[in-house]
């Protein structure tokens, strides 16, 4: 008998001997997993399960591609967005953030349903009410994820049970829009009751978060897009929809819906629990206005009082893409990727300090477009000549001043020998030119301005704002306007403006609404609001139907001036600013009314025969 055969037989005999000694070895528990029964029998393990459901928030508003890149506010550097070109379909849904994608959201909804089913009768000691607290969180997150889908697609299947493999039928129809709103509001009411009076850890759902989300849901429900009689007059696609009940309210008292939205927002305001410097009766100084807006954006130095529901990041967690926000969006001259780039349309939307509109036809405005603007502009946009951080070693000698360089300039002697110099933050830069901006701008908002942070190497700890108090206040003001209560609306809009250092609005009616729409965009820039606002107001054809505009900047040396190392200087340079269309080669933006509601992926339709596709697809 050869050695291999002897070894094989010996191994089998040894194995048989071991088995005979321990009949239970196949029933051992894995060391890297916990059984479902064990999870729900232990309060700490149950809490860990509940905590994981929050991961459906992903990076929130601090993604590499800001959601505003699918609006008139911004452009994504690394590929055209199909939705901007009206080129989406069930087989090509384009770029969708995970937080409004069908499968990831329903996975989290299912997890919430599992938790709610198991927490209904806790198998652990609940004398301290921990199970009720976790149930409140799950009601909130189930509502939150359902609403993420609702405001993107319209009516969706509302799922309140955790389906198993033993189900007789997995085909589930879409609920009507009204049914979805009612179900989400019901969950939020349950969450508010269960979370009332509880001190929650940072980043977790609270009673206030549930109430604030309810105010958002009801505001959308009252808006033009979801009042089908109104929407039909503004869109032929909606007018011809065969199932309009999936898109909004086909009947009912719209004024009552506005009243509910107003009451929901006022209920949050009456908590007297949130808010940052909204008790002013006059504008603060421009300098203070800038600081106030920075504090709000970073959720620091008092600005954190505005936060109602936020996602936090820590440098120790390498999975948090949101903490890489500066690297992803800083200019290339700082070794950033300039992924999301503000458009000229956005820059032009910032008012002058006196509250008048910026106008390129005004010679004073056109000669110095970045001077004397709304203080929020300076804390939101990186523009040519803006003072920013010290450069990294390879750029410090070229730009010792640490200023944003988005233009093309002369160096040498004016009127004599000059050399063309491309700014460090352009696509002709000597530093990573492939990451340069296309529009002539970069994002500043949500960037930690600490000069010691080398943003391409060190992650930041600025939280993602999911819901904040200022949104609630603006929601309240919008509902007041819809109900003809312009004076009350102006009071609260102006408090937001005073905090930023801007003068009061005095308009009424349609003029007030138009200025409010601009104010809302400026105040809540890059907070995932614009995409939905232009749709629910049904101003998308105008707002989204034109090409992205960019700026081309040149600096010409004045006669007799000599410069060897470029620095922004109106004494040395004459600057010209030319507004241009981005051009169809990069992204050919246009609007189609089918884009009021986005297509459900064909794979989801194939999996569920009862799903009805949105109109226009």
XYZ file of C-alpha atoms in Angstrom:
617
model
C 0.000 0.000 0.000
C 1.584 3.302 -1.016
C 2.091 6.242 1.374
C -0.627 8.446 -0.117
C -3.298 5.804 0.280
C -2.167 5.026 3.839
C -2.387 8.724 4.722
C -5.865 9.027 3.208
C -7.209 6.054 5.128
C -5.574 7.302 8.332
C -7.152 10.696 7.898
C -10.604 9.232 7.381
C -10.276 7.003 10.442
C -9.055 9.907 12.544
C -11.954 12.029 11.372
C -14.413 9.255 12.174
C -12.906 8.921 15.621
C -13.252 12.643 16.276
C -16.846 12.628 15.093
C -17.680 9.725 17.345
C -16.281 11.684 20.268
C -18.367 14.816 19.577
C -21.706 14.427 17.822
C -22.464 18.176 18.157
C -19.532 19.663 16.279
C -21.725 20.508 13.268
C -23.945 22.652 15.505
C -21.221 25.076 16.575
C -21.971 28.779 16.163
C -19.872 30.868 13.727
C -17.454 33.151 15.525
C -17.955 36.090 13.132
C -21.778 36.183 13.041
C -24.676 36.450 15.455
C -27.960 34.624 14.944
C -31.172 36.549 14.561
C -32.624 35.060 17.704
C -29.566 36.166 19.668
C -29.761 39.719 18.273
C -33.312 40.318 19.395
C -32.782 38.705 22.793
C -30.059 41.207 23.687
C -30.655 44.953 23.976
C -27.122 45.893 22.901
C -27.201 43.682 19.823
C -30.639 44.996 18.915
C -29.317 48.527 19.229
C -26.409 47.651 16.936
C -28.893 46.410 14.310
C -30.896 49.633 14.611
C -27.732 51.727 14.299
C -26.805 49.976 11.067
C -30.102 51.059 9.473
C -28.782 54.634 9.582
C -26.122 53.652 7.058
C -28.725 54.090 4.341
C -27.969 57.817 4.629
C -24.593 57.114 3.001
C -22.772 60.435 2.530
C -25.903 62.550 2.590
C -25.295 65.895 0.924
C -21.483 65.579 1.019
C -21.085 63.233 -1.907
C -18.384 63.611 -4.543
C -21.066 64.588 -7.034
C -23.310 67.141 -5.413
C -26.960 66.507 -6.273
C -27.009 70.124 -7.432
C -25.013 68.957 -10.469
C -28.372 67.762 -11.789
C -29.713 71.309 -11.556
C -28.786 74.755 -12.844
C -26.555 75.263 -9.796
C -23.608 73.081 -10.700
C -21.785 70.893 -13.214
C -20.206 67.497 -12.601
C -16.660 67.399 -13.942
C -16.408 63.681 -14.683
C -19.172 62.899 -17.145
C -22.391 64.374 -18.416
C -25.580 63.734 -16.465
C -28.223 61.997 -18.555
C -31.036 63.621 -16.601
C -29.709 67.059 -17.602
C -29.879 66.044 -21.245
C -33.385 64.557 -20.885
C -31.799 61.272 -21.875
C -33.059 58.986 -19.104
C -35.276 55.964 -19.644
C -36.195 52.744 -17.829
C -33.129 51.092 -19.369
C -30.871 54.088 -18.680
C -31.817 55.805 -15.446
C -28.598 57.802 -15.404
C -26.624 58.636 -12.300
C -28.735 58.118 -9.194
C -27.533 58.732 -5.661
C -27.893 55.709 -3.412
C -30.221 57.691 -1.202
C -32.944 57.702 -3.845
C -32.163 54.434 -5.610
C -34.894 51.786 -5.481
C -32.963 48.765 -4.188
C -30.782 50.408 -1.490
C -33.739 52.278 -0.034
C -35.981 49.218 0.114
C -33.165 47.229 1.713
C -33.114 49.732 4.547
C -36.905 49.823 4.713
C -36.888 46.037 5.078
C -34.320 46.288 7.868
C -36.538 48.802 9.679
C -39.498 46.456 9.274
C -37.497 43.554 10.723
C -36.569 45.680 13.708
C -40.131 46.885 14.288
C -41.474 43.329 14.135
C -38.952 42.061 16.669
C -39.237 45.071 18.960
C -43.031 44.833 19.155
C -42.642 42.409 22.065
C -39.078 42.795 23.314
C -37.302 39.657 24.518
C -34.982 41.705 26.716
C -35.570 43.947 29.712
C -37.392 47.051 28.490
C -37.940 48.668 31.863
C -35.822 51.627 30.741
C -37.823 52.016 27.525
C -34.899 51.233 25.223
C -37.119 49.175 22.903
C -39.542 52.076 22.549
C -36.647 54.390 21.711
C -35.413 51.998 19.018
C -38.925 51.655 17.623
C -39.144 55.423 17.357
C -35.910 55.491 15.390
C -37.124 52.766 13.045
C -40.430 54.517 12.399
C -38.465 57.644 11.538
C -36.011 55.931 9.204
C -38.729 53.906 7.503
C -40.517 57.187 6.812
C -37.296 58.897 5.745
C -36.367 56.226 3.198
C -39.904 55.940 1.856
C -39.919 59.722 1.362
C -36.605 59.652 -0.459
C -38.263 57.448 -3.066
C -41.587 59.309 -3.020
C -40.141 62.690 -3.922
C -38.063 61.170 -6.729
C -40.564 58.791 -8.354
C -43.993 59.779 -7.069
C -46.176 57.067 -5.526
C -44.272 53.921 -4.547
C -45.158 50.625 -2.846
C -45.401 51.336 0.865
C -43.883 48.322 2.614
C -44.571 47.857 6.312
C -43.747 44.178 6.711
C -40.509 42.260 6.267
C -41.160 39.918 3.351
C -39.705 36.413 3.616
C -39.053 33.653 1.084
C -42.336 32.046 2.120
C -44.487 34.855 0.735
C -47.075 33.730 -1.810
C -46.659 36.839 -3.977
C -43.909 39.438 -4.240
C -45.739 41.593 -6.792
C -46.792 44.791 -5.070
C -48.491 47.766 -6.757
C -47.535 51.391 -6.223
C -49.615 53.169 -3.621
C -51.225 56.420 -4.639
C -49.330 59.578 -3.823
C -51.899 60.464 -1.181
C -51.617 57.023 0.433
C -47.830 57.385 0.525
C -48.014 60.771 2.216
C -50.480 59.456 4.779
C -48.345 56.397 5.548
C -45.156 58.434 5.920
C -46.848 61.020 8.123
C -48.301 58.232 10.273
C -44.823 56.764 10.810
C -43.441 60.181 11.689
C -46.218 60.799 14.177
C -45.440 57.434 15.792
C -41.744 58.298 15.882
C -42.411 61.672 17.495
C -44.505 60.074 20.250
C -41.926 57.387 21.003
C -38.973 59.803 20.946
C -40.607 62.598 22.929
C -38.533 63.723 25.886
C -35.601 61.486 25.055
C -32.005 62.663 24.972
C -30.547 61.092 21.851
C -26.941 60.637 20.794
C -25.697 62.939 18.037
C -26.805 61.770 14.615
C -29.816 59.787 15.828
C -33.451 60.547 15.128
C -35.311 62.763 17.577
C -38.851 63.971 18.080
C -37.837 67.231 16.409
C -36.416 65.387 13.396
C -39.662 63.453 12.964
C -41.713 66.634 13.172
C -39.416 68.521 10.776
C -39.502 65.743 8.191
C -43.299 65.739 8.463
C -43.253 69.458 7.648
C -41.145 68.766 4.546
C -43.409 65.931 3.380
C -46.549 68.031 3.770
C -44.989 71.047 2.025
C -44.201 68.911 -1.013
C -47.691 67.422 -0.914
C -49.267 70.881 -1.135
C -47.027 72.102 -3.981
C -48.066 72.640 -7.611
C -46.542 69.436 -8.946
C -48.588 67.243 -6.650
C -51.882 69.060 -7.121
C -52.909 67.279 -10.297
C -55.502 69.837 -11.484
C -52.768 72.491 -11.280
C -50.019 70.278 -12.695
C -52.137 69.332 -15.705
C -52.377 72.980 -16.737
C -48.575 73.271 -16.691
C -47.479 69.976 -18.214
C -48.867 68.025 -21.159
C -47.103 64.884 -19.938
C -48.916 64.999 -16.608
C -52.154 65.989 -18.339
C -51.996 62.797 -20.410
C -50.942 60.501 -17.545
C -53.219 57.450 -17.259
C -52.620 57.063 -13.508
C -52.311 60.618 -12.180
C -53.167 59.435 -8.665
C -49.609 58.059 -8.499
C -48.226 61.556 -9.014
C -50.346 63.685 -6.692
C -53.793 64.555 -5.392
C -56.452 64.263 -8.070
C -59.023 66.019 -5.892
C -59.507 67.496 -2.444
C -58.998 70.802 -0.678
C -55.583 72.157 -1.594
C -55.867 75.037 0.880
C -56.294 72.452 3.616
C -53.074 70.771 2.502
C -51.244 74.090 2.732
C -52.711 74.629 6.170
C -51.400 71.231 7.300
C -47.956 72.077 5.959
C -47.997 75.402 7.802
C -49.155 73.801 11.055
C -46.510 71.077 10.857
C -43.718 73.621 10.422
C -45.105 75.868 13.165
C -45.201 72.915 15.545
C -41.431 72.547 15.172
C -40.916 76.269 15.638
C -43.049 76.221 18.772
C -40.706 73.681 20.363
C -38.277 76.589 20.915
C -35.533 74.006 20.743
C -33.695 74.946 17.540
C -32.515 78.014 15.694
C -29.476 80.226 15.288
C -29.718 84.023 15.350
C -33.230 84.218 13.960
C -34.419 86.865 16.410
C -32.818 89.821 14.636
C -34.769 92.919 13.651
C -32.141 94.325 11.281
C -29.280 92.984 9.139
C -25.959 92.244 10.770
C -22.759 93.552 9.194
C -21.448 91.791 6.063
C -18.538 90.391 8.067
C -20.846 88.959 10.716
C -23.177 87.683 8.019
C -20.324 85.700 6.494
C -19.353 84.278 9.871
C -22.943 83.337 10.673
C -23.300 81.439 7.417
C -19.971 79.687 7.949
C -21.074 78.615 11.424
C -24.306 77.217 9.971
C -22.471 75.374 7.204
C -19.925 73.780 9.534
C -22.435 73.223 12.391
C -20.010 74.924 14.791
C -19.676 77.976 17.020
C -23.408 78.141 17.647
C -24.446 77.137 14.130
C -25.052 73.589 15.368
C -28.273 74.877 16.972
C -29.752 74.982 13.467
C -29.153 71.263 12.931
C -32.099 68.945 13.474
C -30.917 65.755 11.781
C -27.285 65.382 10.705
C -24.854 62.660 9.753
C -21.466 62.942 11.433
C -18.031 61.859 10.242
C -14.852 61.031 12.093
C -11.389 60.801 10.600
C -10.910 57.349 12.127
C -13.542 55.853 9.794
C -12.092 55.347 6.337
C -15.447 54.264 4.904
C -16.981 57.724 5.229
C -16.705 59.178 1.739
C -18.332 62.361 2.992
C -15.259 63.138 5.088
C -13.297 63.298 1.815
C -15.532 66.126 0.587
C -12.678 68.690 0.379
C -10.405 66.394 -1.592
C -13.279 65.553 -3.925
C -14.293 69.160 -4.526
C -11.309 71.424 -3.825
C -9.653 73.051 -6.886
C -6.928 71.150 -8.694
C -4.363 73.762 -7.674
C -4.719 72.311 -4.179
C -4.645 68.759 -5.563
C -8.411 68.498 -5.284
C -10.646 66.977 -7.921
C -13.071 69.931 -8.449
C -15.755 67.278 -8.972
C -18.798 69.544 -8.492
C -18.480 73.026 -9.953
C -20.812 76.003 -9.450
C -22.237 77.470 -12.651
C -22.428 81.105 -13.644
C -26.214 80.876 -13.261
C -25.718 80.147 -9.569
C -23.177 82.934 -9.110
C -25.496 85.410 -10.838
C -28.322 84.473 -8.454
C -26.558 86.110 -5.502
C -27.944 89.589 -4.933
C -25.950 92.748 -4.400
C -25.549 93.846 -0.781
C -28.395 96.337 -1.164
C -30.765 93.542 -2.221
C -30.885 94.451 -5.921
C -30.265 91.852 -8.610
C -26.838 91.404 -10.097
C -26.861 92.436 -13.752
C -24.125 91.966 -16.348
C -25.604 94.885 -18.265
C -24.722 97.165 -15.363
C -21.159 98.414 -16.085
C -20.274 98.616 -12.383
C -21.406 95.026 -11.793
C -19.684 93.705 -14.915
C -16.366 95.358 -14.052
C -16.213 93.840 -10.551
C -18.651 90.909 -10.426
C -17.376 89.518 -7.134
C -17.588 92.707 -5.112
C -20.392 93.893 -2.863
C -22.393 90.668 -3.084
C -24.583 88.768 -0.604
C -22.227 87.681 2.228
C -23.275 84.074 1.704
C -21.613 84.154 -1.700
C -18.174 84.492 -0.105
C -18.726 81.446 2.108
C -20.183 79.326 -0.691
C -18.125 79.857 -3.861
C -14.412 79.780 -4.635
C -13.996 82.454 -7.308
C -11.068 84.144 -9.004
C -9.076 86.196 -6.488
C -10.769 84.689 -3.402
C -8.454 84.360 -0.415
C -8.183 80.698 0.509
C -5.614 78.395 2.116
C -1.828 78.259 1.817
C -0.794 76.190 -1.202
C 0.908 72.841 -0.958
C 4.719 72.930 -1.440
C 4.569 72.502 -5.223
C 2.253 75.504 -5.545
C 3.410 77.764 -2.730
C 6.229 79.297 -4.749
C 3.908 79.996 -7.678
C 1.122 81.394 -5.482
C 2.521 82.492 -2.106
C -0.645 84.517 -1.437
C -2.967 81.483 -1.301
C -5.558 82.976 -3.639
C -7.872 81.171 -6.030
C -6.625 81.536 -9.618
C -9.364 80.799 -12.159
C -8.143 83.051 -14.957
C -5.407 83.710 -17.492
C -3.017 86.536 -16.732
C -0.011 88.416 -18.041
C 3.273 88.589 -16.175
C 6.255 90.736 -17.075
C 5.946 94.448 -17.826
C 2.794 96.091 -19.086
C 3.379 97.695 -22.444
C 6.589 95.683 -22.834
C 7.466 92.008 -22.802
C 4.737 89.882 -21.244
C 4.264 86.153 -20.680
C 0.931 84.340 -20.594
C 0.241 82.621 -17.293
C -2.608 80.173 -16.649
C -3.974 80.195 -13.098
C -3.200 77.232 -10.835
C -6.892 76.342 -10.556
C -7.619 76.190 -14.286
C -7.528 73.347 -16.761
C -4.248 74.773 -18.041
C -2.614 74.629 -14.624
C 0.803 73.146 -13.966
C -0.864 71.198 -11.136
C -3.252 68.381 -12.134
C -4.815 70.308 -15.005
C -7.132 67.373 -15.788
C -8.950 68.096 -12.511
C -9.425 71.765 -13.299
C -12.795 73.494 -13.280
C -14.801 73.823 -16.480
C -16.979 76.639 -15.145
C -14.378 78.929 -13.552
C -15.639 78.258 -10.011
C -15.227 75.832 -7.145
C -17.219 74.950 -4.034
C -16.343 76.566 -0.716
C -19.442 75.678 1.297
C -19.017 72.809 3.799
C -15.223 73.049 3.482
C -13.372 73.366 6.784
C -11.310 76.572 6.315
C -8.666 75.503 8.838
C -5.392 76.350 6.996
C -3.589 73.464 8.691
C -5.810 70.911 6.973
C -4.137 69.673 3.798
C -7.418 68.722 2.220
C -6.232 66.134 -0.241
C -4.596 64.111 2.535
C -6.584 64.839 5.694
C -10.282 64.133 5.957
C -12.574 66.633 7.666
C -15.224 66.234 10.349
C -17.952 68.513 9.010
C -21.364 66.831 9.330
C -23.818 66.320 6.494
C -26.942 68.408 7.122
C -29.979 66.268 6.371
C -32.608 68.523 7.972
C -32.066 71.897 9.607
C -34.252 74.427 11.315
C -33.870 77.098 8.648
C -35.571 74.758 6.178
C -38.512 74.464 8.564
C -38.726 78.250 8.815
C -38.671 78.647 5.034
C -41.247 75.863 4.677
C -43.464 77.782 7.073
C -43.006 80.991 5.121
C -43.830 79.261 1.836
C -47.028 77.801 3.259
C -47.973 81.243 4.568
C -47.523 82.746 1.104
C -49.705 80.049 -0.431
C -52.408 80.952 2.093
C -52.157 84.678 1.298
C -50.337 85.541 4.522
C -47.482 87.500 2.948
C -46.712 89.652 5.976
C -46.074 86.625 8.170
C -44.015 85.031 5.400
C -41.854 88.156 4.992
C -41.224 88.293 8.732
C -39.532 84.903 8.735
C -37.801 85.186 5.363
C -36.306 88.484 6.495
C -35.057 86.973 9.735
C -33.081 84.503 7.654
C -31.760 87.359 5.520
C -30.894 89.561 8.514
C -28.716 86.773 9.901
C -26.784 86.775 6.606
C -26.475 90.569 6.572
C -29.017 91.124 3.801
C -31.796 93.757 3.780
C -35.472 92.979 4.128
C -37.744 91.948 1.296
C -40.811 94.160 0.856
C -42.599 92.511 -2.091
C -45.954 90.738 -2.056
C -47.688 88.147 -4.204
C -45.891 86.678 -7.203
C -42.915 89.023 -6.785
C -42.405 87.837 -3.205
C -42.639 84.219 -4.293
C -40.006 84.729 -6.992
C -37.579 86.313 -4.538
C -38.312 83.621 -1.960
C -37.454 80.923 -4.484
C -34.080 82.551 -5.066
C -33.554 83.074 -1.338
C -34.274 79.421 -0.620
C -31.728 78.329 -3.203
C -29.002 80.652 -1.930
C -29.588 79.818 1.730
C -29.790 76.038 1.268
C -27.194 75.693 -1.474
C -25.893 72.148 -2.025
C -28.366 70.706 0.519
C -30.193 68.481 -2.004
C -33.088 70.948 -2.205
C -32.858 72.538 -5.657
C -33.559 69.354 -7.646
C -36.940 68.942 -5.979
C -37.825 72.607 -5.537
C -37.709 73.499 -9.247
C -39.914 70.491 -9.949
C -42.531 70.982 -7.264
C -42.764 74.691 -8.180
C -42.941 73.587 -11.825
C -40.364 76.172 -12.911
C -38.021 73.478 -14.225
C -38.478 74.301 -17.949
C -37.034 77.757 -17.315
C -34.556 76.852 -14.587
C -33.174 73.670 -16.129
C -33.784 74.152 -19.836
C -30.640 76.060 -20.829
C -26.945 75.306 -21.106
C -24.674 75.666 -18.118
C -22.871 78.998 -18.257
C -19.205 79.502 -17.428
C -16.843 82.431 -16.893
C -13.628 83.154 -18.799
C -11.351 85.601 -16.981
C -8.324 87.460 -18.292
C -5.960 89.772 -16.469
C -4.034 92.286 -18.606
C -1.141 94.189 -17.080
C -1.687 97.911 -16.889
C 0.894 100.051 -18.713
C 4.108 100.375 -16.748
C 3.201 97.716 -14.185
C 5.686 94.888 -13.640
C 4.756 91.527 -12.097
C 6.955 88.451 -11.839
C 4.806 86.341 -9.472
C 1.090 86.703 -10.135
C -1.253 87.934 -7.414
C -4.771 89.322 -7.793
C -4.459 93.100 -7.938
C -6.720 95.714 -9.470
C -3.802 98.139 -9.198
C -1.651 96.041 -11.519
C -4.305 94.454 -13.744
C -7.325 95.234 -15.837
C -9.644 92.261 -15.581
C -12.279 91.227 -18.092
C -15.023 88.711 -17.483
C -16.733 86.898 -20.345
C -19.822 84.754 -19.710
C -20.145 81.874 -22.163
C -22.178 78.712 -22.661
C -20.367 75.561 -21.611
C -21.005 74.110 -25.050
C -22.745 70.974 -26.224
C -19.592 68.870 -26.251
C -19.480 68.646 -22.462
C -23.192 68.510 -21.625
C -26.147 69.470 -23.796
C -28.743 70.468 -21.231
C -32.425 70.528 -22.095
C -35.743 69.958 -20.377
C -38.541 67.475 -21.046
C -41.668 67.343 -18.903
C -41.254 63.622 -18.321
C -38.402 64.628 -15.992
C -40.833 65.869 -13.369
C -40.844 62.224 -12.252
C -37.896 59.952 -12.905
C -38.191 56.503 -14.524
C -38.356 53.331 -12.467
C -35.554 51.017 -13.507
C -36.639 48.396 -16.037
C -35.208 45.639 -13.822
C -37.599 46.648 -11.038
C -40.520 46.623 -13.468
C -39.501 43.146 -14.664
C -39.288 41.893 -11.091
C -42.679 43.286 -10.116
C -45.410 42.945 -12.736
C -47.751 45.230 -10.771
C -45.504 48.291 -11.026
C -46.746 51.030 -13.355
C -44.072 53.129 -15.060
C -44.112 56.904 -14.777
C -45.600 58.899 -17.671
C -43.379 59.793 -20.601
C -41.315 56.597 -20.445
